[in-house]
Short mmCIF file of C-alpha atoms in Angstrom, two decimals:
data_model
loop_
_atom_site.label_atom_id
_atom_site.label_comp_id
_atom_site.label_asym_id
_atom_site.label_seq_id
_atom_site.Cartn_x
_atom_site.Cartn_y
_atom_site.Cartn_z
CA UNK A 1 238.42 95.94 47.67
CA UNK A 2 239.96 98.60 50.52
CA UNK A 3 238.62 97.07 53.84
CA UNK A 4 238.88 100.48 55.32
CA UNK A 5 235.23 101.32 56.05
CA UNK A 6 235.31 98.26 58.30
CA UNK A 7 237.98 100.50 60.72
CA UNK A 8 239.72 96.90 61.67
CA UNK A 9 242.33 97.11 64.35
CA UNK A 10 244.57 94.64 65.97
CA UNK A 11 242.77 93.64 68.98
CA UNK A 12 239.44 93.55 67.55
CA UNK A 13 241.18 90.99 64.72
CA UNK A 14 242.76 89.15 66.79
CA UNK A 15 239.60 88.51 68.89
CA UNK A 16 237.09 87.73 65.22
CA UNK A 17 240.26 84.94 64.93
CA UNK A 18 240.35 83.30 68.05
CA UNK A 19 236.29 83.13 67.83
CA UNK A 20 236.40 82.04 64.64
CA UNK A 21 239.11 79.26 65.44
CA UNK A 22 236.92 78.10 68.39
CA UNK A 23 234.06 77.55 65.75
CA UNK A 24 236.21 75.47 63.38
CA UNK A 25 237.45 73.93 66.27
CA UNK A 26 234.11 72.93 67.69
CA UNK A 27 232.75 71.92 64.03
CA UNK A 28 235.83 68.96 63.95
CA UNK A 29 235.22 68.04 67.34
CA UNK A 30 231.78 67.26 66.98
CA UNK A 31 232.13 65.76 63.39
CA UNK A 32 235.07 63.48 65.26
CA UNK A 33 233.43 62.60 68.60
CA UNK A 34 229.51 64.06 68.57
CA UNK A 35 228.35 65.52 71.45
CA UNK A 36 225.89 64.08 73.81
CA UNK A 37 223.53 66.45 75.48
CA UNK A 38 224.28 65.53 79.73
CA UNK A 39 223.27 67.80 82.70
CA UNK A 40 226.13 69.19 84.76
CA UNK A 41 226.01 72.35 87.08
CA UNK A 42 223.66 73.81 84.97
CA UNK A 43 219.98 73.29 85.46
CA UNK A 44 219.36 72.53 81.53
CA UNK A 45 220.45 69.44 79.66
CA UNK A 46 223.08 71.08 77.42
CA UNK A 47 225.40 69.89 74.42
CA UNK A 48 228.95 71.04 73.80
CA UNK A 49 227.59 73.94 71.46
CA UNK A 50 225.40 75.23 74.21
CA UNK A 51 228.28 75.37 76.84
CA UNK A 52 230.30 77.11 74.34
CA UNK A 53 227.51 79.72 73.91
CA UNK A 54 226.01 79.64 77.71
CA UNK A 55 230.54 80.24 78.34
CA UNK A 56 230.86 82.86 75.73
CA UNK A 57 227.70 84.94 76.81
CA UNK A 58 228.79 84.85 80.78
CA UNK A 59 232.57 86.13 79.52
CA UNK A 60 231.01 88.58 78.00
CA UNK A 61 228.86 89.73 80.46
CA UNK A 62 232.04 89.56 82.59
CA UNK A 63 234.06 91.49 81.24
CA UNK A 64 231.07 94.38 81.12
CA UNK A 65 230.50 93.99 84.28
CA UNK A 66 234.50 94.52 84.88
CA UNK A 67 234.39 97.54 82.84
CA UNK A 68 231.12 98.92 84.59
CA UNK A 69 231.95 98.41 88.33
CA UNK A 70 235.51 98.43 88.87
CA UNK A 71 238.66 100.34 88.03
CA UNK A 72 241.32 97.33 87.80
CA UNK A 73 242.98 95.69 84.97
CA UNK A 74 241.00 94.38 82.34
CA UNK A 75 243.05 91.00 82.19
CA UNK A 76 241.94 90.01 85.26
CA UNK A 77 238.58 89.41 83.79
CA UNK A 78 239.47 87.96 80.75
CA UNK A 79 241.21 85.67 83.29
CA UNK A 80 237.99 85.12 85.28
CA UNK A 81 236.30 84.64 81.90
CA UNK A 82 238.73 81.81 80.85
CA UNK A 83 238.18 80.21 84.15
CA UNK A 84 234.18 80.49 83.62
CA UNK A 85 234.79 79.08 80.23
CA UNK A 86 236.71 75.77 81.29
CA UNK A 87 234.50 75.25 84.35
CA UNK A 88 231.56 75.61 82.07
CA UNK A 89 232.60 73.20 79.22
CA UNK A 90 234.11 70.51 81.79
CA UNK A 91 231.27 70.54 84.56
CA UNK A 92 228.53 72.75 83.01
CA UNK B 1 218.93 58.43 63.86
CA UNK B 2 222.05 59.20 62.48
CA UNK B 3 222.21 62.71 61.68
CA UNK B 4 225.77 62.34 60.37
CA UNK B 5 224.91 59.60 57.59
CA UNK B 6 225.27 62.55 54.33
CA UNK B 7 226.72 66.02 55.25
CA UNK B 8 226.46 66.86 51.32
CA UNK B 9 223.19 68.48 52.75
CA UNK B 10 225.23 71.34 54.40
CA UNK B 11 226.19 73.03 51.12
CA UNK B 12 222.41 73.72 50.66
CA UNK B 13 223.01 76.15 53.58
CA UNK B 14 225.84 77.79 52.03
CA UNK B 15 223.51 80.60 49.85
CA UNK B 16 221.73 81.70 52.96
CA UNK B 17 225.66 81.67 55.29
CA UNK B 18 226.81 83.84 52.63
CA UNK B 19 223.59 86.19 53.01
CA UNK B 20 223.60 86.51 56.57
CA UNK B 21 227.57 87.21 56.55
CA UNK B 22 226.97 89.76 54.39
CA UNK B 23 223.68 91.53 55.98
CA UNK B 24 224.77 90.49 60.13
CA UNK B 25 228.46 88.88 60.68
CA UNK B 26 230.34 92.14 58.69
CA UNK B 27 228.04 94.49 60.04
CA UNK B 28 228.09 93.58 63.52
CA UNK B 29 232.27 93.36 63.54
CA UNK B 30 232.30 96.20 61.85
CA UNK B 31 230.33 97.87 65.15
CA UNK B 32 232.77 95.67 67.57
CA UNK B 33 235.53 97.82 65.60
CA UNK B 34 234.23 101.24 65.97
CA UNK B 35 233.73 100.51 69.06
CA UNK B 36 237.14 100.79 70.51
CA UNK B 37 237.98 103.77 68.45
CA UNK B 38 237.63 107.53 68.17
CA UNK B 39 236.62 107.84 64.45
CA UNK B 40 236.03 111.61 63.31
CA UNK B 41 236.13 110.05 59.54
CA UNK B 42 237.50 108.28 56.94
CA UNK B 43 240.70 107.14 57.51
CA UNK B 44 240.97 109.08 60.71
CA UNK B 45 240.45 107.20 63.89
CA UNK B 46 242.21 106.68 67.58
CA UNK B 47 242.32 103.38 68.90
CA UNK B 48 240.71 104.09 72.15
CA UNK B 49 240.57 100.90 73.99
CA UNK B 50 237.33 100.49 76.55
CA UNK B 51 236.55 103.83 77.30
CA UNK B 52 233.36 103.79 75.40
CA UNK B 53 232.27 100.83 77.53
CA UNK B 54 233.25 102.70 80.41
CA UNK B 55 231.19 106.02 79.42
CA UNK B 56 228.12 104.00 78.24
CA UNK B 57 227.56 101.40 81.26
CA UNK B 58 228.40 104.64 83.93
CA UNK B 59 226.42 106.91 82.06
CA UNK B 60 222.87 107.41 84.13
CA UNK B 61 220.82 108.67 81.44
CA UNK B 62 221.14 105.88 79.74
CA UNK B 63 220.55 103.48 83.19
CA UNK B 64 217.25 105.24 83.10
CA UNK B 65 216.32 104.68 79.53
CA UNK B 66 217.15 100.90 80.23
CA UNK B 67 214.57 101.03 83.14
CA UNK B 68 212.13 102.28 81.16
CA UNK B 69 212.84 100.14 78.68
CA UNK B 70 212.69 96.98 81.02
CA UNK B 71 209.09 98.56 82.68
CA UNK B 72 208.06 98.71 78.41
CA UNK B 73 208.87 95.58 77.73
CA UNK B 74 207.21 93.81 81.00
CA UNK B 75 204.11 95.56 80.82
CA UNK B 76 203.98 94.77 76.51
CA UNK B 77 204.14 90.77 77.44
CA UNK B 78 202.07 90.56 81.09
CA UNK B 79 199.04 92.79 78.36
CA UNK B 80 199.83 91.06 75.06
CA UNK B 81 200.42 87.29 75.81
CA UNK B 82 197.10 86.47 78.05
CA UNK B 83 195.00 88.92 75.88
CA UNK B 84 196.28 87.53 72.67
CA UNK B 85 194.87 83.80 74.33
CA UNK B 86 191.64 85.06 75.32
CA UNK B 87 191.18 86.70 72.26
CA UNK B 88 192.20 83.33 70.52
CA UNK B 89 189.91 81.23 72.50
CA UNK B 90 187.36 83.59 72.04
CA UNK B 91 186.94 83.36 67.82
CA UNK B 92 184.97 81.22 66.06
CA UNK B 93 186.35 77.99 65.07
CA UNK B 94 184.15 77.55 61.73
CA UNK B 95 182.15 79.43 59.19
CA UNK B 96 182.57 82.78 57.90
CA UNK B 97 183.38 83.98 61.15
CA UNK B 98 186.82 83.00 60.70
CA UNK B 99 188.26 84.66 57.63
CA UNK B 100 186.43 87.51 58.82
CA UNK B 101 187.86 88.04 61.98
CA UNK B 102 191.45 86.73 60.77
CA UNK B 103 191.53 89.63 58.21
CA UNK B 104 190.39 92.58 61.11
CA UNK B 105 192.87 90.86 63.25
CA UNK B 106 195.48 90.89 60.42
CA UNK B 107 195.31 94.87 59.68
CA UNK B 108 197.17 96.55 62.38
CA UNK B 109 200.03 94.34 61.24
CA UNK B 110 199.96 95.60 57.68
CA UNK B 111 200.28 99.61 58.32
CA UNK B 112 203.64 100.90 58.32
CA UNK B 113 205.31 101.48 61.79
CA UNK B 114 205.53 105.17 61.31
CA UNK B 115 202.03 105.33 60.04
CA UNK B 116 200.43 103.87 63.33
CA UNK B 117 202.73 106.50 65.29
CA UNK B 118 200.79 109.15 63.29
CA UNK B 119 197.21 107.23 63.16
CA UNK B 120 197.96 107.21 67.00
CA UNK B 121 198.75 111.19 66.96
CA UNK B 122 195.93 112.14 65.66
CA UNK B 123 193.59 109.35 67.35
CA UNK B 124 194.53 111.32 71.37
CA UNK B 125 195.15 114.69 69.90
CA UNK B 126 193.23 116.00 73.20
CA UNK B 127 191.40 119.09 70.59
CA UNK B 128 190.75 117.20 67.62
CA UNK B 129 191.54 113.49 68.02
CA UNK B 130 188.08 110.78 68.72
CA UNK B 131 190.19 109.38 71.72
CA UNK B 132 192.02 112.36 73.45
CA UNK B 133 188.53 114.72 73.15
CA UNK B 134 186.53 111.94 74.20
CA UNK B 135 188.76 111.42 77.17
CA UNK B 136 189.13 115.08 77.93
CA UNK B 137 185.25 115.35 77.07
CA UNK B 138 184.25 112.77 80.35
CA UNK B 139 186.06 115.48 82.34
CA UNK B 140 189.47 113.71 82.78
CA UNK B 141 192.24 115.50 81.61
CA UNK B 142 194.64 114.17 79.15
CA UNK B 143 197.19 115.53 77.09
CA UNK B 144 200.38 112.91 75.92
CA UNK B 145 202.15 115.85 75.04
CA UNK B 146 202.41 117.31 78.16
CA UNK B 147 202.02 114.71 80.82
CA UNK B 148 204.04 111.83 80.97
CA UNK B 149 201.35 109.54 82.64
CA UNK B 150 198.98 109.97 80.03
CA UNK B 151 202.38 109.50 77.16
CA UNK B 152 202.70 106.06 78.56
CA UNK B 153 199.22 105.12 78.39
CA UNK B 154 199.13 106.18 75.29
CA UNK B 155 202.34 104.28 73.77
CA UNK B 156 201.05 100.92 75.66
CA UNK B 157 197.91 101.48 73.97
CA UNK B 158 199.15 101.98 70.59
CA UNK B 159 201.54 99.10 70.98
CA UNK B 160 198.46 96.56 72.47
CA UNK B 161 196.51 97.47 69.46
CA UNK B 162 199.47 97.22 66.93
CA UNK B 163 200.46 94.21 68.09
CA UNK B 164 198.13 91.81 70.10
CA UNK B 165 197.19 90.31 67.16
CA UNK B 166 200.10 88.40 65.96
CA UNK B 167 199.71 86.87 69.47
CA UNK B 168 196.25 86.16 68.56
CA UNK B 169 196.98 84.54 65.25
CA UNK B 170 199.69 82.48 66.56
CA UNK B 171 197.73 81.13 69.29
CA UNK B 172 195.05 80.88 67.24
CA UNK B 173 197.03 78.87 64.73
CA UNK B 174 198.50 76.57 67.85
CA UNK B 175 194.47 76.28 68.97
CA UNK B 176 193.71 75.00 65.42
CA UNK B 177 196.22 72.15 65.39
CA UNK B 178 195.05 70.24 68.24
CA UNK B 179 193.43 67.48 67.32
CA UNK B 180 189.83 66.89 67.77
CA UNK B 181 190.58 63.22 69.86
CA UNK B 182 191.57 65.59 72.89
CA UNK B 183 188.41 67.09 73.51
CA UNK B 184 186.50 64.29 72.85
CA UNK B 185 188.55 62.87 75.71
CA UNK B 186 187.78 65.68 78.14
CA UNK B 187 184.04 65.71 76.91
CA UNK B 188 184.44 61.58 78.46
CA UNK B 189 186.58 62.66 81.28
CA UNK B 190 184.07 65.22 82.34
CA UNK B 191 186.94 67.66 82.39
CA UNK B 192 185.55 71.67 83.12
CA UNK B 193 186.67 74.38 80.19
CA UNK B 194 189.52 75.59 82.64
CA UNK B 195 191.25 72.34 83.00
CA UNK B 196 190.58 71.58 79.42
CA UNK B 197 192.55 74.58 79.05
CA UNK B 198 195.04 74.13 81.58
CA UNK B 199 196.10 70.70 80.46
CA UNK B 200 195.14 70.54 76.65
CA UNK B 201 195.17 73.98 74.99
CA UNK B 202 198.06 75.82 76.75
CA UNK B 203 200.57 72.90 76.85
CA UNK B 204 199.72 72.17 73.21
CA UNK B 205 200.14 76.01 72.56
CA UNK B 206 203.89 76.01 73.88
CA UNK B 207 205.64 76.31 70.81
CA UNK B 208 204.00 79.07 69.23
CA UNK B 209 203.68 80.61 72.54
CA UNK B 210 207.65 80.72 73.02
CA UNK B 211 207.28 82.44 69.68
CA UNK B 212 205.20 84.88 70.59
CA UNK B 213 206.93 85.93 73.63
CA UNK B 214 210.16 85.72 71.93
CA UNK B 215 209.20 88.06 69.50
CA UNK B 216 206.98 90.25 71.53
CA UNK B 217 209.75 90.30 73.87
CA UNK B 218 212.32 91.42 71.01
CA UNK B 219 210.52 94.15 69.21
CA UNK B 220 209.30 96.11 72.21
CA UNK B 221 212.63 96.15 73.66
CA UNK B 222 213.82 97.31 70.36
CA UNK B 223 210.81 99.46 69.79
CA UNK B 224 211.52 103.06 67.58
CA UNK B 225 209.50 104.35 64.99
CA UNK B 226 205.85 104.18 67.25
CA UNK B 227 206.82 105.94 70.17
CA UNK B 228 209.60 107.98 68.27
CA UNK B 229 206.54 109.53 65.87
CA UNK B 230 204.60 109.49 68.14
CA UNK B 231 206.09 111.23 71.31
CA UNK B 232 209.57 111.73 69.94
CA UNK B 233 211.06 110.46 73.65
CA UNK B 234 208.76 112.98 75.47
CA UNK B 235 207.49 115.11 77.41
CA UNK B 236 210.98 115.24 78.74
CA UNK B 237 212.75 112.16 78.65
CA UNK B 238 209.38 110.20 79.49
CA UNK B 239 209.21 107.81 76.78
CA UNK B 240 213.40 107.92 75.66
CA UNK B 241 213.51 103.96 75.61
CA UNK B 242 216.93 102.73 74.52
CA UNK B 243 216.62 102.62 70.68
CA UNK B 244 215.41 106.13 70.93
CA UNK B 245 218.34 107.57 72.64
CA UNK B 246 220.87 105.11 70.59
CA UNK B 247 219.57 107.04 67.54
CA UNK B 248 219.96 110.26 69.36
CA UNK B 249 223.80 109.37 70.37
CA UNK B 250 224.20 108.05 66.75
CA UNK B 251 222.58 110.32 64.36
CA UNK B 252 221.99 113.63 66.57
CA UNK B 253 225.24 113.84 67.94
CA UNK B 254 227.38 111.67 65.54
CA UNK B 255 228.96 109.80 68.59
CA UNK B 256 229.61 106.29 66.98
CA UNK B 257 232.32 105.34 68.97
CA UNK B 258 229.79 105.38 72.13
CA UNK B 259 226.56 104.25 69.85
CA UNK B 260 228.55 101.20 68.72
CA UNK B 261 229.94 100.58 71.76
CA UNK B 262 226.07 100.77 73.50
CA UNK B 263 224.85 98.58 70.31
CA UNK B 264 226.68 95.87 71.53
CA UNK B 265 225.58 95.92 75.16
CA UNK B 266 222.13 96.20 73.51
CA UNK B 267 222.95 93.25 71.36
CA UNK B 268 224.02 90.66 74.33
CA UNK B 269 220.97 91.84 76.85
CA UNK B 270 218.47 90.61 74.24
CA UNK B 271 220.41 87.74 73.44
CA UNK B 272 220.47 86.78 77.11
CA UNK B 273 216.92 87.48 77.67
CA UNK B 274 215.84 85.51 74.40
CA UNK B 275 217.78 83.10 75.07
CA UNK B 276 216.42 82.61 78.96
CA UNK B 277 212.89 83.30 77.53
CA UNK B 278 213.83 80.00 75.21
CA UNK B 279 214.94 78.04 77.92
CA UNK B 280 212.03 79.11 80.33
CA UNK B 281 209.53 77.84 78.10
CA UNK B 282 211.14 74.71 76.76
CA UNK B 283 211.05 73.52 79.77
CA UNK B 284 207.53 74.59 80.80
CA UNK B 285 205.10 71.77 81.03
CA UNK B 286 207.44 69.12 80.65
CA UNK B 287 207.01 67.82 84.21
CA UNK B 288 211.14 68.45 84.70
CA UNK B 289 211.00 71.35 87.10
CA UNK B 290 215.06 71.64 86.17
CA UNK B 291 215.14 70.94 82.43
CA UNK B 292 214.91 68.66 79.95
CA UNK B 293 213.69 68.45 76.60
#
């Protein structure tokens, strides 16, 4: 089976990885040490899974909002994003 | 509870994994790939990094689609949800009343999407049609062809109709399941019908309320075939709401680099929405201003 019709390319594989990995990684975690839902900055009671999706959805939005309003390099908001992400899984 | 006492359960999940890879994961990276590239065909494709983002999210056509998309979608659930309630509260709870008015209810939901868009043609045609010549007949002009007022009033109208009634039947349903005990109670309590609705029926509706916005809320901001029969985007770019012009950028003009990369800013605004929708009314009623489940 020729995977051509799905058009892959490097970047968009490498980025289908690194979610997946974060979902494997998240399924061990919580089978090792479940999660507990707690309220941080957030004004919902949220569980690990639902920092990981509240952290994935704000990168996301982001990085549009990168692309829409400014001009500058892209990395600096996947840099922003990673910051969003860790302050949203530690103190979310 | 312990929820982690037997996982063996989890392989019963498998069948339906491997059926929503199949019909939503591959798809949808499949989009995230053509999304970065140039593709004029098989085999043939430039990787083209975020410039479709760029084009897409500066492009002001489609800022004004998403406007009226946004107006659409407000209007569908401020009309739908409270009518779809009084409607509910309004049918009788016994007798042969019920099946009755469950299976009139029930009909708009059963014609097919592109049917109504035609029903709805010929239903305002301003010459021919009971509503338009009627309209036009009292001395007020109307014409959805030609005016984009009258388009709009038209497409909201044809949407309330279609689609009221699943709010009805899933209040209705959430009406049904409250148990007798709490009215007897506010019978006792001397409680008036408002706050017997205000603190009995509409918390106890909550969960199939959150479904019916959550739906309602999805399909008219994905809405195609109704308005796309039944104005085709028009007059002008009136009634273009987003899936309208997607299809336009897709199909007309055989841009999928831009389509897919505009599918996927699609994709995330009505996850966010849903998703604050979800959250909005979980926490509705639950005397946690903040949160809380």
């Amino acid at each position: 089976m020729t995977l051509e019709w799905m058009a892959w390319t490097t970047p968009t594989a490498i980025f289908f990885v690194c979610i997946a990995l974060m979902l494997v990684g998240m399924t061990v975690w919580q089978v090792a040490m479940p999660s507990i839902e707690r309220r941080g900055f957030l004004p919902i009671d949220t569980t690990r899974g639902d920092r990981l999706f509240i952290g994935l959805l704000g990168s996301a939005y982001i990085h549009l909002a990168w692309i829409g309003l400014t001009d500058l390099n892209l990395w600096i908001a996947t840099g922003l994003s990673a910051v969003w992400m860790l302050v949203t899984m530690r103190w979310g | 509870m312990d929820k982690w006492q037997d996982n063996r359960a989890w392989f019963m999940v498998l069948p339906v994994f491997a059926i929503v890879a199949i019909s939503a994961i591959i798809p949808l990276m499949t989009v995230v790939n053509y999304s970065v590239q140039d593709i004029f065909g098989p085999g043939q494709r430039v990787f083209v990094g975020t410039e479709w983002f760029k084009e897409v999210l500066t492009n002001s056509r489609l800022h004004d689609a998403f406007i009226r998309q946004l107006i659409f979608s407000t209007l569908v659930l401020v009309i739908e949800i409270p009518l779809g309630v009084l409607v509910a509260l309004a049918l009788p709870k016994r007798g042969w009343g019920v099946p009755v008015s469950l299976v009139l209810l029930a009909l708009p939901l059963l014609i097919p999407w592109n049917v109504i868009g035609t029903i709805w043609i010929i239903f305002t045609r301003p010459d021919i049609g009971l509503f338009g010549a009627a309209i036009n007949g009292l001395g007020i002009s109307f014409d959805h062809t030609a005016n984009p007022l009258d388009a709009w009033v038209t497409v909201m109208l044809m949407e309330v109709w279609h689609w009221t009634p699943l709010v009805v039947l899933l209040a209705y349903a959430g009406l049904r399941a409250i148990p007798e005990a709490y009215f007897q109670a506010a019978r006792i309590d001397g409680a008036s019908a408002w706050a017997t609705f205000r603190y009995i029926q509409l918390p106890k509706m909550r969960g199939v309320l959150t479904i019916a916005v959550l739906l309602r809320f999805m399909d008219s901001f994905l809405i195609y075939a109704e308005p796309f029969v039944l104005t085709g985007g028009g007059p002008g770019n009136a009634t273009t709401f987003l899936s309208i012009h997607l299809v336009k950028m897709a199909v007309g003009q055989f841009d999928l680099g831009p389509a897919a990369a505009f599918s996927l800013i699609y994709f995330l605004i009505v996850l966010l929405f849903s998703w604050l929708f979800y959250q909005a009314l979980q926490n509705v009623g639950t005397g946690d201003k903040g949160g809380g489940r």
